[in-house]
mmCIF file of C-alpha atoms in Angstrom:
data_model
loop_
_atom_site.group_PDB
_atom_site.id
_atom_site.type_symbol
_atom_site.label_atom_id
_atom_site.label_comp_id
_atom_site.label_asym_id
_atom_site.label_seq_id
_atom_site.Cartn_x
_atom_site.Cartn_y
_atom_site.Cartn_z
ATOM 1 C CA UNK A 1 -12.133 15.244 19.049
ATOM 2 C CA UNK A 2 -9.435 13.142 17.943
ATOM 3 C CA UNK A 3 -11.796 11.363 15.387
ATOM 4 C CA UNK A 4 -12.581 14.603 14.512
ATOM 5 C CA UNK A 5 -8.674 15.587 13.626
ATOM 6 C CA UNK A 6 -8.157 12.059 11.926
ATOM 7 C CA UNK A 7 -11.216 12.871 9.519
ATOM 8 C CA UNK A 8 -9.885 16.238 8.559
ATOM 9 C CA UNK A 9 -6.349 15.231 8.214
ATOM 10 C CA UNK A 10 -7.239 12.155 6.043
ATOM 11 C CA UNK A 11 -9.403 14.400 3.695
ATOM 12 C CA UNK A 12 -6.908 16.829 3.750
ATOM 13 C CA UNK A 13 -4.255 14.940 1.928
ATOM 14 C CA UNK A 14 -6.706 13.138 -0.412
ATOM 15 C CA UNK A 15 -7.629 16.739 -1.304
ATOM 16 C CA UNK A 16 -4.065 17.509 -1.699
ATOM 17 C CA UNK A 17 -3.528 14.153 -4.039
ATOM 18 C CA UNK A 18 -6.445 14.852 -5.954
ATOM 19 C CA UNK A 19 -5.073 18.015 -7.133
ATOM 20 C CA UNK A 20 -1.990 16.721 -8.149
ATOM 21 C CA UNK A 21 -3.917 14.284 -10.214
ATOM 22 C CA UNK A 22 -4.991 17.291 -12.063
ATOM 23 C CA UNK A 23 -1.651 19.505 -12.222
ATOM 24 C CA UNK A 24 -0.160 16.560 -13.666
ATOM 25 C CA UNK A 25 -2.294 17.409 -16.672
ATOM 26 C CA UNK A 26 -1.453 20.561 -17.073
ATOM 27 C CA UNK A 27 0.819 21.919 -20.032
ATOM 28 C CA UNK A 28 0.232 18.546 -22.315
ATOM 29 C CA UNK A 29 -1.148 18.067 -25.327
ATOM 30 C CA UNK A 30 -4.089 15.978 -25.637
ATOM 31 C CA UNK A 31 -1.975 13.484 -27.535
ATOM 32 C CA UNK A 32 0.792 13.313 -24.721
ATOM 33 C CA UNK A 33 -2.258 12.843 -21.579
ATOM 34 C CA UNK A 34 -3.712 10.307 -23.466
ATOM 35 C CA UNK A 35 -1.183 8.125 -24.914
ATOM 36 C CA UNK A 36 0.249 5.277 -22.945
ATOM 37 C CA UNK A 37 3.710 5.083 -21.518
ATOM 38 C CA UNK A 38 4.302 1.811 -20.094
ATOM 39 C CA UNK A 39 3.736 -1.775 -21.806
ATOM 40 C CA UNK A 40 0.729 -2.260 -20.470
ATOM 41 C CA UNK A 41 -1.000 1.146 -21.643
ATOM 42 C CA UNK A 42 -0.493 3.361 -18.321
ATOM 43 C CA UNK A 43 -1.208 7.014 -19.745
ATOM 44 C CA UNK A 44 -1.926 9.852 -17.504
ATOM 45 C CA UNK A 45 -5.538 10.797 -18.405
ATOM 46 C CA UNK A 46 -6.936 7.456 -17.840
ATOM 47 C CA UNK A 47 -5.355 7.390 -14.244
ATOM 48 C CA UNK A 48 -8.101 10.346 -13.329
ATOM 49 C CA UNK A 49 -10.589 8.547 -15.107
ATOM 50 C CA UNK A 50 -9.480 5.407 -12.844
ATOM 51 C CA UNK A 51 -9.495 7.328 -10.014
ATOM 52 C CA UNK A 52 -12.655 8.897 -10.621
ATOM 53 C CA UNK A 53 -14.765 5.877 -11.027
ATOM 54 C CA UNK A 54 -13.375 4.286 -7.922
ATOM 55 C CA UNK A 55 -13.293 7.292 -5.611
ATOM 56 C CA UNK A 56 -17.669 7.703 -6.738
ATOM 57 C CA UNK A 57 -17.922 3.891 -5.532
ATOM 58 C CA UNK A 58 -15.957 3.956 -2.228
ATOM 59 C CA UNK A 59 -17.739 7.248 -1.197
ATOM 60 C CA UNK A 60 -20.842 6.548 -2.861
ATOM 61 C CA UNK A 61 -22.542 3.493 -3.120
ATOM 62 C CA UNK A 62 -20.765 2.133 -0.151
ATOM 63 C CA UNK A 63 -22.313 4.335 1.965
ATOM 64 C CA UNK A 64 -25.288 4.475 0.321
ATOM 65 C CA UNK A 65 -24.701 7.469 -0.657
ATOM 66 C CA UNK A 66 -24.452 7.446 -4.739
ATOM 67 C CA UNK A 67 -22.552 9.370 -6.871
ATOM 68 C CA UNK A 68 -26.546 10.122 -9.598
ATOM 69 C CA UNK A 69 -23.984 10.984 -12.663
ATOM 70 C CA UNK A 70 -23.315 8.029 -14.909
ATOM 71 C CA UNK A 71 -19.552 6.638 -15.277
ATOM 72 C CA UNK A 72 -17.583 4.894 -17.015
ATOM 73 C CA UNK A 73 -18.153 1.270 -16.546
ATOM 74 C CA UNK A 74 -14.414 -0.653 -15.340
ATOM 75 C CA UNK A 75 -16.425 -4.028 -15.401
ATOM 76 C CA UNK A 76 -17.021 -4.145 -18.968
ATOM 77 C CA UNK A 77 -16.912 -7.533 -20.891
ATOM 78 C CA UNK A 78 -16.186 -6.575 -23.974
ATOM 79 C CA UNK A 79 -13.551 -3.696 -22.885
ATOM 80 C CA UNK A 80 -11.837 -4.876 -19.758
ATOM 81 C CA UNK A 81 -10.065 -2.199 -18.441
ATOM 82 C CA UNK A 82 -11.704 0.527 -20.092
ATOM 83 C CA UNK A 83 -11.878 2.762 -16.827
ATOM 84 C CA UNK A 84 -8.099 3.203 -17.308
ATOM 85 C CA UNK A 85 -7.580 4.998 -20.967
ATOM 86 C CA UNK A 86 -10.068 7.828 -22.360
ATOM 87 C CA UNK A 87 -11.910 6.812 -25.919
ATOM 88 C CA UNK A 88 -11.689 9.246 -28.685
ATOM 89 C CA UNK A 89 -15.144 11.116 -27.938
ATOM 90 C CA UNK A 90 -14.007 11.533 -24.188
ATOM 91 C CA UNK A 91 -12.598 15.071 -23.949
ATOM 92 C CA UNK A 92 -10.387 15.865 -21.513
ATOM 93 C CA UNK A 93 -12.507 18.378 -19.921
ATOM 94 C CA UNK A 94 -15.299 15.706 -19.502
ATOM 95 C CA UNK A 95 -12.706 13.791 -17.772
ATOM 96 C CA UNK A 96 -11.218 16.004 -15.595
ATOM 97 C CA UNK A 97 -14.884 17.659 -14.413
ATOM 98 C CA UNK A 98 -16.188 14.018 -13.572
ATOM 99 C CA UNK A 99 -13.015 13.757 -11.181
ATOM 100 C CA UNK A 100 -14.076 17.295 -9.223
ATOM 101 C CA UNK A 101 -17.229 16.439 -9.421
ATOM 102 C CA UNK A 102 -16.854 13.230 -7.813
ATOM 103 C CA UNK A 103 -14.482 14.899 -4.999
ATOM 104 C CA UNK A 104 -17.240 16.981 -4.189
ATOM 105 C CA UNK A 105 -19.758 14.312 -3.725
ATOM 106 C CA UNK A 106 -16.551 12.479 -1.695
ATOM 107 C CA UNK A 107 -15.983 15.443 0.277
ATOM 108 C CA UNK A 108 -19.884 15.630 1.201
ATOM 109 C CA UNK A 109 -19.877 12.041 2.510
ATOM 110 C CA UNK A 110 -17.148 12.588 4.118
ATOM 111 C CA UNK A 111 -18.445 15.596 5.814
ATOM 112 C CA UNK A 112 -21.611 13.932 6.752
ATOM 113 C CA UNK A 113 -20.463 11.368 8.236
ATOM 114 C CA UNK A 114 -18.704 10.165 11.286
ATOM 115 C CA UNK A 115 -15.330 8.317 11.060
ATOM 116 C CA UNK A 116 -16.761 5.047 12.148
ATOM 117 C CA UNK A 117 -19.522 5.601 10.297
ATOM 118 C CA UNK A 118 -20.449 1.592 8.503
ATOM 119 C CA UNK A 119 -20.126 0.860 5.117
ATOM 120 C CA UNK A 120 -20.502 -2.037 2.709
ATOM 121 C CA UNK A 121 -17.773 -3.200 -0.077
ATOM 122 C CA UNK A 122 -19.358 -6.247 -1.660
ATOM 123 C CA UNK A 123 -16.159 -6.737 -3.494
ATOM 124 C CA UNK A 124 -13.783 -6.983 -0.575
ATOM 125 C CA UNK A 125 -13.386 -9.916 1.004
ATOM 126 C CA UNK A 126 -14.321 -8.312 4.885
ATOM 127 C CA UNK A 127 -17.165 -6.163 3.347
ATOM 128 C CA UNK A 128 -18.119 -4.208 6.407
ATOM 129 C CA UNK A 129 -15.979 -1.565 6.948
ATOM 130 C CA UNK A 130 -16.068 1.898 8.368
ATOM 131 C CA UNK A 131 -15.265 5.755 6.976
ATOM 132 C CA UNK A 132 -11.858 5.387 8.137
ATOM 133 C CA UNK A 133 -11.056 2.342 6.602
ATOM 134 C CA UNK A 134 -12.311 4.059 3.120
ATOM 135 C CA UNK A 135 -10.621 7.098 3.649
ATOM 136 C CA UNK A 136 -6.958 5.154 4.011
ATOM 137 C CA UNK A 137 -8.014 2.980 1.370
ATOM 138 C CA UNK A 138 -8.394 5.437 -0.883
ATOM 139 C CA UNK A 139 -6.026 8.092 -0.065
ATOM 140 C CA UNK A 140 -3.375 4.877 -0.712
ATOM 141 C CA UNK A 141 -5.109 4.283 -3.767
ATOM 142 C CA UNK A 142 -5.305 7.846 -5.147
ATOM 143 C CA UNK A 143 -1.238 8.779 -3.568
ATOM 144 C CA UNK A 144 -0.342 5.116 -5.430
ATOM 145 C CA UNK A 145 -1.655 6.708 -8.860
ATOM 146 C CA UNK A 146 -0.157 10.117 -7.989
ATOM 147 C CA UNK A 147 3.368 8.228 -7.773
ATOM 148 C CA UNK A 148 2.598 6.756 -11.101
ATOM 149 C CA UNK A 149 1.552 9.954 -12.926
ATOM 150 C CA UNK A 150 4.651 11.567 -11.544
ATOM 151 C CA UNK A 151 6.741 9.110 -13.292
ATOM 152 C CA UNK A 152 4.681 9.518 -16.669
ATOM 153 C CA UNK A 153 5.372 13.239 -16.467
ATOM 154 C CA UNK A 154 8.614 12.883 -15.667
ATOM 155 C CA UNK A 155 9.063 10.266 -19.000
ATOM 156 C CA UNK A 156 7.406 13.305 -21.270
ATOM 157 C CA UNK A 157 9.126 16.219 -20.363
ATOM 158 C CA UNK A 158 11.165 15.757 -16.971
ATOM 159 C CA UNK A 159 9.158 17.860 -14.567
ATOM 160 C CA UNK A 160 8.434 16.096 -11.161
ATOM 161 C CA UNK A 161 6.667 16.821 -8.023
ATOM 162 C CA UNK A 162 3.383 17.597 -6.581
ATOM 163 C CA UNK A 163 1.968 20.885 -7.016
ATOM 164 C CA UNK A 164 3.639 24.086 -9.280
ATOM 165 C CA UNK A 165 4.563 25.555 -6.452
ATOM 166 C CA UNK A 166 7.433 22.405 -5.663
ATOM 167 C CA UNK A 167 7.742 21.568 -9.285
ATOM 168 C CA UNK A 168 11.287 20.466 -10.205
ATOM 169 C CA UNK A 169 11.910 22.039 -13.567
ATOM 170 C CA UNK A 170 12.439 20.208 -16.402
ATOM 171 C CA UNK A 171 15.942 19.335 -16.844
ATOM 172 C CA UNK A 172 17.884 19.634 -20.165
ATOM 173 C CA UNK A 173 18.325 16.524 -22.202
ATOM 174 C CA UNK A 174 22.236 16.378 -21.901
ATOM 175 C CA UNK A 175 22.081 17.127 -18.259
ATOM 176 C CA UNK A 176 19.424 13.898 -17.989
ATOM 177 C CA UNK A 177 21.685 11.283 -20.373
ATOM 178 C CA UNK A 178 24.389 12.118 -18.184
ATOM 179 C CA UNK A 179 22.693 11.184 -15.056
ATOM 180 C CA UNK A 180 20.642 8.409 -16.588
ATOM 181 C CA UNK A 181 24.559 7.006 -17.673
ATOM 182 C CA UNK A 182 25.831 7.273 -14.405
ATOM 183 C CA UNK A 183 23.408 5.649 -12.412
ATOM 184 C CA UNK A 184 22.963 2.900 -14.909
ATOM 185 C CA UNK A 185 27.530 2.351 -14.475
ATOM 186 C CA UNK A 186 26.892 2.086 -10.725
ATOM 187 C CA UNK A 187 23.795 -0.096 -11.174
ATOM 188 C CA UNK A 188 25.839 -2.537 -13.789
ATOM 189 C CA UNK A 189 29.146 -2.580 -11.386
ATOM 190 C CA UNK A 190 27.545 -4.034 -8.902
ATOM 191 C CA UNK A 191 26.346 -6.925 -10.263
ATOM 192 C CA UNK A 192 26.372 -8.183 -13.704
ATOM 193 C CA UNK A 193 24.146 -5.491 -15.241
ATOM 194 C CA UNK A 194 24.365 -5.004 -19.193
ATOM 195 C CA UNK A 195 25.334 -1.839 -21.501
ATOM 196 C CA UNK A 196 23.865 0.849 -20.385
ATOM 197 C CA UNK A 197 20.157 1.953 -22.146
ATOM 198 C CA UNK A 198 19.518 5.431 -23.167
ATOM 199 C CA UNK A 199 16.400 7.026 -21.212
ATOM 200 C CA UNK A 200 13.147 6.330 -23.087
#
C-alpha cells in the first residue's frame, strides 16, 4: 500500500513538472524558445527536447521497455550536445509532441510496473537499480530543468512560476531595474562587489 502511494505521488509531480516544461513555451515566438540565453547555449526548447530523450531512456530501454519512435541522438560525434537545442527543420510542434508522447510511454511503465521493479542503466556506475530509483532520478532531473526554464522565461519577459494558474505576471521594466539596482547595492555593500549591471 505504501509502495503503492510512493508510486503515485512520484508520478504525480513528474506529471506536474512535465507540464510546466510545456507552459513555459507558451506565448513565445519561435525565435525567443529557441534561442539561447546563457553562455553556453541554454534555450528553452532544447530543454524539452533534453528532457524528452532522457525521460524515453530511463523509462524505456531500462526497463526493457522501449520508447519504438526514433529520437534525437545526445551521443553524437560530430554534434555533441545536439539533444539540447532544436535544428532549423525541427518544429516546435515536433518537439513538444515527442515530449507527451514520451510521458505517455513513461506513464505506461510506470503503471505496469511495481516500485521495486529492476532495471538496468549501463551508463551509471551501480547499473542495477529499481522503479523508484528512476522515478527520483528523473523527477530531479526533469524539476532541475523546470528551475532552469523558469529562469529563461523570466530573462524574456519576466513571468515566473509553474503553471498559469500561479503565474507571477510580468513586471514592468522600471519596476524590475529598480529591484535589480537594489539588490545588486546590498549585494556590493557587503563585500567588495563592483558597479552595479543592468538586468540582461
Amino acid at each position: 500500500m505504501i509502495d503503492d502511494c510512493a508510486k503515485e505521488h512520484l508520478q504525480g509531480v513528474l506529471r506536474e513538472m512535465r507540464s510546466a516544461m510545456l507552459w513555459k513555451l507558451d506565448g513565445l515566438s519561435e525565435y525567443d524558445v529557441r534561442r539561447p540565453l546563457t553562455p553556453t547555449g541554454t534555450n528553452l526548447l532544447g530543454l524539452v527536447k533534453h528532457l524528452s530523450v532522457w525521460e524515453s531512456r530511463y523509462f524505456g530501454e531500462v526497463f526493457d521497455r522501449p520508447f519504438l519512435e526514433p529520437l534525437p541522438r545526445w551521443s553524437d560525434v560530430d554534434e555533441p550536445g545536439s539533444d539540447l537545442w532544436a535544428a532549423e527543420h525541427e518544429t516546435r510542434e515536433q518537439i513538444t509532441g515527442l515530449y507527451r508522447r514520451v510521458g505517455e510511454h513513461a506513464d505506461r511503465t510506470i503503471a505496469a510496473l511495481s516500485i521495486d521493479s529492476p532495471g538496468y542503466v549501463p551508463w551509471w556506475p551501480r547499473p542495477h537499480v529499481k522503479l523508484f530509483d528512476i522515478l527520483v532520478h528523473m523527477l530531479t532531473e526533469t524539476s532541475r530543468h523546470a528551475g532552469h526554464a523558469d529562469i529563461l522565461r523570466e530573462r524574456l519577459d519576466g513571468s515566473t512560476g509553474t503553471a498559469a494558474a500561479y503565474a507571477t505576471p510580468p513586471l514592468d521594466t522600471a519596476f524590475r531595474a529598480a529591484r535589480y539596482a537594489k539588490i545588486e547595492r546590498a549585494a556590493a555593500a557587503s563585500g567588495g562587489g563592483t558597479e552595479p549591471d543592468q538586468p540582461g
